[in-house]
PDB file of C-alpha atoms in Angstrom:
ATOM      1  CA  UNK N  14      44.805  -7.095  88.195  1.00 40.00           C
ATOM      2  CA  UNK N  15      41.379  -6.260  89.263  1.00 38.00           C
ATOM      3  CA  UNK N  16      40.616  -9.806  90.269  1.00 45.00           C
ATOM      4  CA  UNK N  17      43.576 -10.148  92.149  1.00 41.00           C
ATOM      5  CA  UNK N  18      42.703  -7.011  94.027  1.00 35.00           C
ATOM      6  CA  UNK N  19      39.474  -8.602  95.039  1.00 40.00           C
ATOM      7  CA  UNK N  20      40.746 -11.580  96.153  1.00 42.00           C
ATOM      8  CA  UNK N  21      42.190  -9.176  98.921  1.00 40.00           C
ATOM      9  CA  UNK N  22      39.573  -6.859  99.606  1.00 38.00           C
ATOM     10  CA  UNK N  23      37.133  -8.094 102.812  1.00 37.00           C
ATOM     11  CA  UNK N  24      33.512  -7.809 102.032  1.00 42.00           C
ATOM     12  CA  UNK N  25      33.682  -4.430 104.407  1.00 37.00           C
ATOM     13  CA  UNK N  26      35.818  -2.649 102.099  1.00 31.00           C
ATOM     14  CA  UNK N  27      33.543  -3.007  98.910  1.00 34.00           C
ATOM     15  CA  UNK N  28      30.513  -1.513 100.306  1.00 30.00           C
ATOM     16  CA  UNK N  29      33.093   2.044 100.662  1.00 32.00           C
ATOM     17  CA  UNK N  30      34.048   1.263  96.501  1.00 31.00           C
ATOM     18  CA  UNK N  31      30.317   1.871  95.436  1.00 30.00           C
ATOM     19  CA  UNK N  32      29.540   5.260  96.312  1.00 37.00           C
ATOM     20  CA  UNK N  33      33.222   5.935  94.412  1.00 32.00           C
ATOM     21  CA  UNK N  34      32.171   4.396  91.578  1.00 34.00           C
ATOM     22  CA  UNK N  35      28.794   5.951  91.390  1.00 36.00           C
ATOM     23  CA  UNK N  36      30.249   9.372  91.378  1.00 43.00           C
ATOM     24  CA  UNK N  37      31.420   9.257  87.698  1.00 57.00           C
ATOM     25  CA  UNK N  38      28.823   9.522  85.387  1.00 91.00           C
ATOM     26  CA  UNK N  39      26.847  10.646  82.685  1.00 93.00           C
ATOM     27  CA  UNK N  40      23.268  11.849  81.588  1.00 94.00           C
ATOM     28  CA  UNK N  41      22.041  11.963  78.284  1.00 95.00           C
ATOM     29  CA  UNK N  42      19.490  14.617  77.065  1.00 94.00           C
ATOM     30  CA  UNK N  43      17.817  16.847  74.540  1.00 95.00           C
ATOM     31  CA  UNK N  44      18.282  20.359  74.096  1.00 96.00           C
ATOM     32  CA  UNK N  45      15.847  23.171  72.087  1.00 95.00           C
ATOM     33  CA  UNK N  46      15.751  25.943  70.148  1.00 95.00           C
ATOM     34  CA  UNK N  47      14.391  28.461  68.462  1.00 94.00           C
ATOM     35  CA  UNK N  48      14.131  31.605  66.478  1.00 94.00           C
ATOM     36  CA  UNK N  49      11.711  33.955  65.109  1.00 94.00           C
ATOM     37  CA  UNK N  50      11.720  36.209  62.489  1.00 93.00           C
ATOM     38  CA  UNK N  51       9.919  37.620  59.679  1.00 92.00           C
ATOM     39  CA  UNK N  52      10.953  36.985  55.962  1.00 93.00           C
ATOM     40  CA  UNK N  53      12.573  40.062  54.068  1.00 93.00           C
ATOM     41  CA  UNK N  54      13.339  38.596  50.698  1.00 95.00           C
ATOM     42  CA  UNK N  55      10.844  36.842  48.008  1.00 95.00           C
ATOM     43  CA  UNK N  56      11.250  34.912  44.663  1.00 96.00           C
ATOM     44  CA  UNK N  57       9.053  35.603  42.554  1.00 95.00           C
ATOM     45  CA  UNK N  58       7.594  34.528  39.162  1.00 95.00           C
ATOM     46  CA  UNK N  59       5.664  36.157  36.494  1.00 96.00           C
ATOM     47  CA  UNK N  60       4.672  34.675  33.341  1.00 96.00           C
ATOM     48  CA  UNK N  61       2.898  36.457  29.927  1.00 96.00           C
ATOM     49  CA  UNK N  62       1.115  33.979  27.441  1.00 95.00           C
ATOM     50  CA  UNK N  63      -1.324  34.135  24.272  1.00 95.00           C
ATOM     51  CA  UNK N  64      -2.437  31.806  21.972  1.00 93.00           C
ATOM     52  CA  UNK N  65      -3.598  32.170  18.653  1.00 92.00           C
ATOM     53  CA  UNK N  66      -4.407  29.819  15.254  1.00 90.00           C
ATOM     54  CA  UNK N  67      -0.780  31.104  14.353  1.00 92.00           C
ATOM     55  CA  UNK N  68       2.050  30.383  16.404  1.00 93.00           C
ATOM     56  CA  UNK N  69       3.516  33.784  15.170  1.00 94.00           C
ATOM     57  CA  UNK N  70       0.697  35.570  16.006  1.00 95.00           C
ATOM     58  CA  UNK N  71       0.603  33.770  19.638  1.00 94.00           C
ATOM     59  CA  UNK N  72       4.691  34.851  19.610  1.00 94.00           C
ATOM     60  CA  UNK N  73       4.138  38.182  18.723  1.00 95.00           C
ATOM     61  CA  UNK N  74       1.401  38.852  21.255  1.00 95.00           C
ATOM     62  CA  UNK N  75       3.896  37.716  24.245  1.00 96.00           C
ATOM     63  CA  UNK N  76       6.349  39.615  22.687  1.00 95.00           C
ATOM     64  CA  UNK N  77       4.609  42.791  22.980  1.00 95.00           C
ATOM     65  CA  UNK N  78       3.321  41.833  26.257  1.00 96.00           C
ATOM     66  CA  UNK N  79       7.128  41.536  27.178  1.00 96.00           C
ATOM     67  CA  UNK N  80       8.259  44.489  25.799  1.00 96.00           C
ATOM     68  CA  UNK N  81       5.734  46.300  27.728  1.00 97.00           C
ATOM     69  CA  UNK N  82       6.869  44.774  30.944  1.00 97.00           C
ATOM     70  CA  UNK N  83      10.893  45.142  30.211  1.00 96.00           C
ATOM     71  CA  UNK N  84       9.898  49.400  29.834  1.00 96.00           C
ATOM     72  CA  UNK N  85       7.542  49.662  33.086  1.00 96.00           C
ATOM     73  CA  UNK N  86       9.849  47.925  35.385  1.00 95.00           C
ATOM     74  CA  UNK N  87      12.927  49.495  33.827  1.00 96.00           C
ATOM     75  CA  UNK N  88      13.238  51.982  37.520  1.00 94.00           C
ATOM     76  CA  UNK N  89      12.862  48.851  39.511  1.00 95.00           C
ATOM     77  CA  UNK N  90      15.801  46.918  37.069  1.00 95.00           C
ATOM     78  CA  UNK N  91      18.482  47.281  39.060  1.00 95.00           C
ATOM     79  CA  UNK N  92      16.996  45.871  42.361  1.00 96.00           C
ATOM     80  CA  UNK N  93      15.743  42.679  40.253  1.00 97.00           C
ATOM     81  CA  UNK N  94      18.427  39.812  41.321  1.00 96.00           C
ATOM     82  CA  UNK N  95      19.082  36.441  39.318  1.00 96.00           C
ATOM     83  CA  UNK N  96      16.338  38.096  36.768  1.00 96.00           C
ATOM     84  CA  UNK N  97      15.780  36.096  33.921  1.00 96.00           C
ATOM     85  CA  UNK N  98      13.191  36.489  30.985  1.00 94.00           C
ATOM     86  CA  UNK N  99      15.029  34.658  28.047  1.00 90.00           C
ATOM     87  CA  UNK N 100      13.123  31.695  27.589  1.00 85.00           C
ATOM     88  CA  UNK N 101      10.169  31.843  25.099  1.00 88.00           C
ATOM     89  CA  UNK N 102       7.871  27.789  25.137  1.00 92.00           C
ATOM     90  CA  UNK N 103       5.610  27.310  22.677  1.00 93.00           C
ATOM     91  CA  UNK N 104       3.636  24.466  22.643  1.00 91.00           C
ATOM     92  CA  UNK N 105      -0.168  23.665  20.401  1.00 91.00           C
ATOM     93  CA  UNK N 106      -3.399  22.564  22.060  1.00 87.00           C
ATOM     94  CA  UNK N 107      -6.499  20.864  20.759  1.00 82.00           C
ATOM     95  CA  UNK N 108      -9.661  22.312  21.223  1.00 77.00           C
ATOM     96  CA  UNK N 109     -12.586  19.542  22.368  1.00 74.00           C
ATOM     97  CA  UNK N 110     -15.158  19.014  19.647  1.00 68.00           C
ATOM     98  CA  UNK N 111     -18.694  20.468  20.238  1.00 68.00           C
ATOM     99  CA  UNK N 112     -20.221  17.772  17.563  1.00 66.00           C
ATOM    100  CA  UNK N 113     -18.982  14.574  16.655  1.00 68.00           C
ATOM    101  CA  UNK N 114     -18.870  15.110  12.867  1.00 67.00           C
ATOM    102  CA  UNK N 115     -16.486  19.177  13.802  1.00 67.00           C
ATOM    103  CA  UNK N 116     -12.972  18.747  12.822  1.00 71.00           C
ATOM    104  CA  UNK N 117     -10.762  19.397  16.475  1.00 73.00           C
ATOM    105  CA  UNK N 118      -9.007  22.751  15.717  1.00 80.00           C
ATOM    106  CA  UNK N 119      -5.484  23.482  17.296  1.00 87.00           C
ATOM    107  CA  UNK N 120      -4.556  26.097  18.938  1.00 90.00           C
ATOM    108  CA  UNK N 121      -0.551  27.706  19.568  1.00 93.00           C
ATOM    109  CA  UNK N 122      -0.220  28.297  22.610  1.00 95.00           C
ATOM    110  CA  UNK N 123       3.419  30.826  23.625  1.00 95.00           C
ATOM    111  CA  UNK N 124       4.245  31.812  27.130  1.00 95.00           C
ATOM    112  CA  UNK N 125       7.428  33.591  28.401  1.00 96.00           C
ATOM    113  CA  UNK N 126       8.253  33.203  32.164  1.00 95.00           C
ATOM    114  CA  UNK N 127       9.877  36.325  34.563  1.00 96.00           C
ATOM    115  CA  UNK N 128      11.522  35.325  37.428  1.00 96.00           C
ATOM    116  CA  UNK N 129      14.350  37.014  39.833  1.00 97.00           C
ATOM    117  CA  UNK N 130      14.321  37.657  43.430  1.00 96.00           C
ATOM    118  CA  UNK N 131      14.277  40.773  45.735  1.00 96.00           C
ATOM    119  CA  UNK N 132      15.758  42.147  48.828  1.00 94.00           C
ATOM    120  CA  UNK N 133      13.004  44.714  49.425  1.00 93.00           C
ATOM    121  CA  UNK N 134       9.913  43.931  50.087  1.00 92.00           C
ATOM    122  CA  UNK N 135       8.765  47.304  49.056  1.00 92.00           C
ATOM    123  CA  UNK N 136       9.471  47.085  45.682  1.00 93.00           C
ATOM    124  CA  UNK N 137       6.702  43.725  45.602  1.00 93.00           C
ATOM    125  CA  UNK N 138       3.665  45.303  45.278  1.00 93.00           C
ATOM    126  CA  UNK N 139       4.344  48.263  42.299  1.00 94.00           C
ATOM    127  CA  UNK N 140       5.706  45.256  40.475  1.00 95.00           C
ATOM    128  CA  UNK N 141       2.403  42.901  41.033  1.00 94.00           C
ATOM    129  CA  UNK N 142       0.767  46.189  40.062  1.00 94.00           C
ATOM    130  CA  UNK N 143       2.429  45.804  36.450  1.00 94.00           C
ATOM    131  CA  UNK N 144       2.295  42.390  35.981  1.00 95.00           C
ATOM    132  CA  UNK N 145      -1.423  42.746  36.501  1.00 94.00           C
ATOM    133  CA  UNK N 146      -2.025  45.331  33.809  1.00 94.00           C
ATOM    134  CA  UNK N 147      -0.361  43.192  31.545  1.00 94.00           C
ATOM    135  CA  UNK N 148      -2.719  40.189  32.351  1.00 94.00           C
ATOM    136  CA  UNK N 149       0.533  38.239  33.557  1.00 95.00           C
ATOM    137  CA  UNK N 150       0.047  35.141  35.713  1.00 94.00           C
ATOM    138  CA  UNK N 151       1.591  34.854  38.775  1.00 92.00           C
ATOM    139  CA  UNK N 152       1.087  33.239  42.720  1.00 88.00           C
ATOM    140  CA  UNK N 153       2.555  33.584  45.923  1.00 87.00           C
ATOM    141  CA  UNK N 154       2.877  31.742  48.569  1.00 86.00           C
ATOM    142  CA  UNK N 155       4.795  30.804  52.089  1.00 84.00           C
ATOM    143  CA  UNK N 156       7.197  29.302  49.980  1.00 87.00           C
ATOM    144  CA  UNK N 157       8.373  32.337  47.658  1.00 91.00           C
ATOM    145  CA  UNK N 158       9.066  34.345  50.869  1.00 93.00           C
ATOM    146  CA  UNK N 159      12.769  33.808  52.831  1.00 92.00           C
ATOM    147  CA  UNK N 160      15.425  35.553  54.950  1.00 94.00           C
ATOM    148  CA  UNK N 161      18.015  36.768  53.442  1.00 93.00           C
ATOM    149  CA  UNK N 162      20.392  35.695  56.422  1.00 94.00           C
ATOM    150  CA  UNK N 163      18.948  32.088  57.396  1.00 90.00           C
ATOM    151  CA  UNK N 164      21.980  30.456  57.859  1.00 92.00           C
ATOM    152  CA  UNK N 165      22.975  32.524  60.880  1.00 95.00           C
ATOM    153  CA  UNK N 166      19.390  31.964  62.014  1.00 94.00           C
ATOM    154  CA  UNK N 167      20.168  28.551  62.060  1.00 93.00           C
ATOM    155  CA  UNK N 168      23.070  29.015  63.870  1.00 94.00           C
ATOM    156  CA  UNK N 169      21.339  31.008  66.354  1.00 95.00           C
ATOM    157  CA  UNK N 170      18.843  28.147  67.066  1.00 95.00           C
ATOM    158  CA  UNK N 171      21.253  25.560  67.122  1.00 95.00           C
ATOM    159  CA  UNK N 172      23.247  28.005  69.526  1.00 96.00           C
ATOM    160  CA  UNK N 173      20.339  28.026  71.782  1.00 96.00           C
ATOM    161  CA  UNK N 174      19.952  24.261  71.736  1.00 96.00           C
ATOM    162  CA  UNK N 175      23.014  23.353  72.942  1.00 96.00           C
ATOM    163  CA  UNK N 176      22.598  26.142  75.339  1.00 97.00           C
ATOM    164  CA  UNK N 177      19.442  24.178  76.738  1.00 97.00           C
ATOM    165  CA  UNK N 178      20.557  21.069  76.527  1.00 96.00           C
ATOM    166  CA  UNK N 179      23.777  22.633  78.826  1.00 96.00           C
ATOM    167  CA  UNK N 180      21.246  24.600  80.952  1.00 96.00           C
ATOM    168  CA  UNK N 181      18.869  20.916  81.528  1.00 96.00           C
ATOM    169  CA  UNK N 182      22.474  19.074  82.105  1.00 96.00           C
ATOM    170  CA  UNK N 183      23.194  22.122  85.170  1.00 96.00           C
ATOM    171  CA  UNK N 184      19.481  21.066  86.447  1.00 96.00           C
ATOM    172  CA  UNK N 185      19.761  17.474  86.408  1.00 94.00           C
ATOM    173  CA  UNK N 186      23.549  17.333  88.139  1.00 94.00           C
ATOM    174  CA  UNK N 187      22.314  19.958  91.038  1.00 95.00           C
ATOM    175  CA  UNK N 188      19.607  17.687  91.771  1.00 94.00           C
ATOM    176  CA  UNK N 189      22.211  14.961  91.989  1.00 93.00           C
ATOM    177  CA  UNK N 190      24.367  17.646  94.349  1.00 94.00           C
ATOM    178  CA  UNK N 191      26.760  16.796  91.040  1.00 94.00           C
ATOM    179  CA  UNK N 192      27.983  19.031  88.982  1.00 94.00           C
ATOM    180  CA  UNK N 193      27.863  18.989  84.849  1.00 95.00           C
ATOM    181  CA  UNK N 194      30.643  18.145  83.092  1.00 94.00           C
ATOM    182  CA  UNK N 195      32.409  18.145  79.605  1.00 94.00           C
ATOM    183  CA  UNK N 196      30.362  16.556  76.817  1.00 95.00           C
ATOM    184  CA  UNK N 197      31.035  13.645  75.552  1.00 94.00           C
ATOM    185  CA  UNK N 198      28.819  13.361  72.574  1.00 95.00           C
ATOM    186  CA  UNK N 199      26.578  15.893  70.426  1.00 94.00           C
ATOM    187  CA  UNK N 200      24.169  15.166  67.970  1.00 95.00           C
ATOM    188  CA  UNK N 201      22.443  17.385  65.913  1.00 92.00           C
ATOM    189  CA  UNK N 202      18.845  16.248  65.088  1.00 84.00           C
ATOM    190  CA  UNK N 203      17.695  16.825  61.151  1.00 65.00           C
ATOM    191  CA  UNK N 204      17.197  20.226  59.969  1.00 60.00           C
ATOM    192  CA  UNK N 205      16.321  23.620  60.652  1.00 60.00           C
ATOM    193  CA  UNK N 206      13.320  24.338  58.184  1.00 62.00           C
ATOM    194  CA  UNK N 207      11.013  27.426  58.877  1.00 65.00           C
ATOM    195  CA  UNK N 208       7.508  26.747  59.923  1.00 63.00           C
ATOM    196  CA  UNK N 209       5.006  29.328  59.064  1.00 60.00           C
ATOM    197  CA  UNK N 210       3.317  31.077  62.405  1.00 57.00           C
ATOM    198  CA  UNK N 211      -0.432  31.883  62.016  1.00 44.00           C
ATOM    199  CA  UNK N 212      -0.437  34.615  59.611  1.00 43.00           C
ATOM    200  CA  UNK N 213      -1.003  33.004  55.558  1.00 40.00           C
ATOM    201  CA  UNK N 214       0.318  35.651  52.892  1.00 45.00           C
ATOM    202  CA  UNK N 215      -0.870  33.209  50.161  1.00 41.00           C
ATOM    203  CA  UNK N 216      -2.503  35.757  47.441  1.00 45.00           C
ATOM    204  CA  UNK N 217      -3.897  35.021  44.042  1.00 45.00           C
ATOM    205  CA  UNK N 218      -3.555  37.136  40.791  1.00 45.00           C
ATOM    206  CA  UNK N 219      -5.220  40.919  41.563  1.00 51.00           C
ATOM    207  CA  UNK N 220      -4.571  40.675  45.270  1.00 60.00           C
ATOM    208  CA  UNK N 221      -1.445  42.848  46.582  1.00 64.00           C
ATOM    209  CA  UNK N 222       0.368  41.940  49.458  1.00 72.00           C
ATOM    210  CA  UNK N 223      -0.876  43.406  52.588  1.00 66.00           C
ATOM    211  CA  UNK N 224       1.370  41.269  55.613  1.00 73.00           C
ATOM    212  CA  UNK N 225       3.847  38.887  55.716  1.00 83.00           C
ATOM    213  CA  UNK N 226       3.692  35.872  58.057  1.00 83.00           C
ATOM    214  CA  UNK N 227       6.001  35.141  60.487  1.00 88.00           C
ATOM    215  CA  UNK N 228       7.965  31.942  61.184  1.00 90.00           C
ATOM    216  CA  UNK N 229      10.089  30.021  62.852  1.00 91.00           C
ATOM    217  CA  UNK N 230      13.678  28.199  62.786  1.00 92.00           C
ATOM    218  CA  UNK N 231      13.859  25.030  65.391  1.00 93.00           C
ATOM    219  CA  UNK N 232      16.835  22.990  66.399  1.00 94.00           C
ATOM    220  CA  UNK N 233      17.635  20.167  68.584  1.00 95.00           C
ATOM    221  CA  UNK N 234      20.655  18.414  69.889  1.00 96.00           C
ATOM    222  CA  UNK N 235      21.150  15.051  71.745  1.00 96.00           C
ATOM    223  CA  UNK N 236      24.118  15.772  74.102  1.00 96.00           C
ATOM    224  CA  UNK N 237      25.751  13.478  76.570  1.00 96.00           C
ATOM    225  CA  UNK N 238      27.837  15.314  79.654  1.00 96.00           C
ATOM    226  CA  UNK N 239      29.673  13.928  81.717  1.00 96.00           C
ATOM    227  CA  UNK N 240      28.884  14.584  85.743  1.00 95.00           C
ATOM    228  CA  UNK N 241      31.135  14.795  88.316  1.00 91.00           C
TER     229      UNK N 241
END
């Protein structure tokens, strides 16, 4: 049909078709965002070991140790979540030989692992203070430290995303003395994962925790709007 229509168009008539036809459109672009926020939850892990000649002795020594532990954190208990303390390794080592002619000597080796998470942040510090009399081993880092609500974070950047990419589409069409349209397409690039800002609350055993760093969720979208 549409080659039959040219065949009775004049030449003067398709020069007024082009500025029709360049009136529907689209633009493609990328839209960004972000949120910040500071973590308010950690997970956190603790572990007691001794070693001995005798594996019972090596058992018996953790077992005090976790006795010890189970009666000075018994006010914080109920704040502990997903604790667990069940699991008791052992495991022997060999001692390197000082002489060639020494016989190696072995050693048992028992460790029991703590671990549960918290919703305070408060409660962090009296419990490092425990572990530490104990002589329990323990590190944290940018990784033990979360939100407790990050998925609406993530909604929240992806939310303004879209809102730029909308906001970049208004820009572009005004410029064309357009206006933006419906979208046709939207794609959501990768992930949100949390980058850590400038502060580092990476501690080793004896320190206590003093700040917690910031960070930040990031989205982006690839939309595609119509203009008209």
């Amino acid at each position: 049909m549409l080659d039959a229509l040219k065949k009775h168009l004049v030449p003067g008539l398709a020069v007024v078709l082009l500025p029709l036809a360049a009136q529907a459109g689209e633009v493609t672009l990328t839209g960004e965002g972000a949120v910040k926020y500071t973590p308010d939850s950690a997970r956190v892990r603790f572990t007691a070991s001794a070693e001995d000649n005798l594996p019972a002795n090596a058992s018996d020594e953790v077992n005090r140790m976790m006795a010890q532990w189970r009666s000075a954190i018994d006010a914080y208990r109920d704040q502990l979540d997903e604790y667990n303390d069940a699991d008791l390794n052992m495991y022997t080592r060999m001692i390197p030989m000082q002489e060639r002619d020494q016989e190696p000597e072995k050693r048992a080796v028992a460790s029991q692992a703590v671990s549960f998470t918290i919703d305070d942040l408060a409660l962090l510090n009296p419990l490092l203070a425990e572990a530490q009399k104990l002589g329990m081993d323990y590190h944290l880092g940018a990784g033990n430290f979360y939100h407790s609500d990050e998925n609406g974070l993530q909604k929240q950047a992806l939310a303004r995303a879209i809102a730029d990419a909308r906001s970049r589409c208004d820009f572009v069409a005004e410029e064309l003395d357009m206006s933006c349209g419906e979208v046709v397409t939207l794609n959501i690039n990768g992930g949100h994962h949390p980058i850590p800002m400038m502060r580092a609350e990476a501690m080793s055993a004896g320190d206590a925790v003093s700040s917690i760093s910031d960070r930040e969720l990031r989205a982006s979208v690839n939309a595609t709007f119509k203009l008209d």
